[in-house]
CSV table of C-alpha atoms in Angstrom, one decimal:
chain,number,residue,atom,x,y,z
P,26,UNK,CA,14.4,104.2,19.8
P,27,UNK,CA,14.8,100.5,20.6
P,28,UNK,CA,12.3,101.4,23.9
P,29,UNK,CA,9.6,102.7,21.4
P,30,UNK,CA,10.1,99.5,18.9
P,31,UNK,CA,9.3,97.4,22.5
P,32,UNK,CA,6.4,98.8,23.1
P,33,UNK,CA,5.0,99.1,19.7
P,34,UNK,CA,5.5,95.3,19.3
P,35,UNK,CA,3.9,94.1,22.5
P,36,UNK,CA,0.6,96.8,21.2
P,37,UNK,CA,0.6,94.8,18.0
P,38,UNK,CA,1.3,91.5,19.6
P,39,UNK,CA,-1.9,92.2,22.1
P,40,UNK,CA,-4.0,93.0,19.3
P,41,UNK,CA,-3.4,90.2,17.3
P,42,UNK,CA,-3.5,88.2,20.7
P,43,UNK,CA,-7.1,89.7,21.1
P,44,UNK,CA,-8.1,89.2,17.7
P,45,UNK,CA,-7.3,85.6,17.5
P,46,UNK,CA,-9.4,85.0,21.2
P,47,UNK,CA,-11.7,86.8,19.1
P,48,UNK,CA,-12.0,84.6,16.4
P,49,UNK,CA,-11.7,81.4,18.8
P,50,UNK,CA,-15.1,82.2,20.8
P,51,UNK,CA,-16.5,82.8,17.3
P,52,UNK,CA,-15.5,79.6,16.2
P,53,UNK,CA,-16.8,77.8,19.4
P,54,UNK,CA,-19.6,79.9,19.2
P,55,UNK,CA,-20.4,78.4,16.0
P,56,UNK,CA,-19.5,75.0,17.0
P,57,UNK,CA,-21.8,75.3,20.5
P,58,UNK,CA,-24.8,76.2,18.3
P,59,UNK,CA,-24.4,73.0,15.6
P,60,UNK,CA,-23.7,71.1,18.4
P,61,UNK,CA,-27.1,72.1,20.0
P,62,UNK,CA,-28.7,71.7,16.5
P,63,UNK,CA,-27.6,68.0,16.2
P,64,UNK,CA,-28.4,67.0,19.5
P,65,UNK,CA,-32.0,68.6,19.3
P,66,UNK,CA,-32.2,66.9,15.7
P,67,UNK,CA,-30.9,63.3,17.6
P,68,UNK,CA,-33.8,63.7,20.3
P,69,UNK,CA,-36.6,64.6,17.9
P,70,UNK,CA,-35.1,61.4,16.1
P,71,UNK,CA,-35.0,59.5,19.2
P,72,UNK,CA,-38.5,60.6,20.4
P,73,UNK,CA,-39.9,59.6,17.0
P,74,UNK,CA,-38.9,55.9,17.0
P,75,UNK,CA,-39.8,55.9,20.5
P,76,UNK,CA,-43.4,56.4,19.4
P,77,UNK,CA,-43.6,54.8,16.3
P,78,UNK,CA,-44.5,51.0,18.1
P,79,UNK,CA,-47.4,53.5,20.3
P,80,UNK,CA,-48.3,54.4,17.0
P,81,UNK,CA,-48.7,51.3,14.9
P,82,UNK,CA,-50.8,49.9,17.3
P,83,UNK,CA,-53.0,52.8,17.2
P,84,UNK,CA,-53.2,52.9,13.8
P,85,UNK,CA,-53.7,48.4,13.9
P,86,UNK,CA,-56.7,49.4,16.1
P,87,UNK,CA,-58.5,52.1,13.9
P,88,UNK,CA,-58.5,49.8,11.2
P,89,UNK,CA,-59.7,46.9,12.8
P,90,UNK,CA,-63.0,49.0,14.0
P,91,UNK,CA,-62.9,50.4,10.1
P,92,UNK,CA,-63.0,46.7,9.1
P,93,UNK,CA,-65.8,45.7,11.6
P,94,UNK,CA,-67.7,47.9,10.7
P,95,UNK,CA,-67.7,47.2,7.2
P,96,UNK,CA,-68.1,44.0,8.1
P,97,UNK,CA,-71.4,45.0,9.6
P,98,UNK,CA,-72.3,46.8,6.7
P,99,UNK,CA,-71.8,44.2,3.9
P,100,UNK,CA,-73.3,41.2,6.2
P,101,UNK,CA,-76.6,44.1,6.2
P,102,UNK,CA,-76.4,44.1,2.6
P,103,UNK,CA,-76.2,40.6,1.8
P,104,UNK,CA,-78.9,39.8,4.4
P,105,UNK,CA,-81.4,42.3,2.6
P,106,UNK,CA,-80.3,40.6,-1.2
P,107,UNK,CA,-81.1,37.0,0.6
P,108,UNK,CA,-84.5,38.5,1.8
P,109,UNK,CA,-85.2,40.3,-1.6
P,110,UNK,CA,-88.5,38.7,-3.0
P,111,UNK,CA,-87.3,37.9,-6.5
């Protein structure tokens, strides 16, 4: 009977061994992905400040041609009020 008891325990104690392995991978499973998450979220980050001096100066250049050529526009306009016969 004692023979039986050994072998029952060591079926138990291999299932519960296998469970808990189990439940470990899950876990670092689990960690493994956030892990990936946060990394990809830190290089998007990263990439973004990267280009945000690239894209200031773009931006400084549209506005200066938007500017000029308002510029143009209202120098046109004033130049046609001088000429106005009036």
């Amino acid at each position: 009977m004692a023979g039986t008891w050994g072998v029952v325990a060591g079926i138990i104690d291999s299932v519960l061994g296998a469970a808990v392995l189990l439940g470990a991978g899950l876990f670092a499973a689990r960690a493994t992905r956030a892990a990936a998450r946060t990394a990809a979220e830190a290089t998007r980050a990263q990439a973004q400040v990267a280009a945000e001096p690239d894209q200031r100066a773009a931006d400084l250049t549209a506005f200066r041609e938007i500017r000029d050529e308002l510029k143009a526009k209202i120098e046109k306009q004033n130049e046609r009020i001088d000429n106005c016969p009036g």
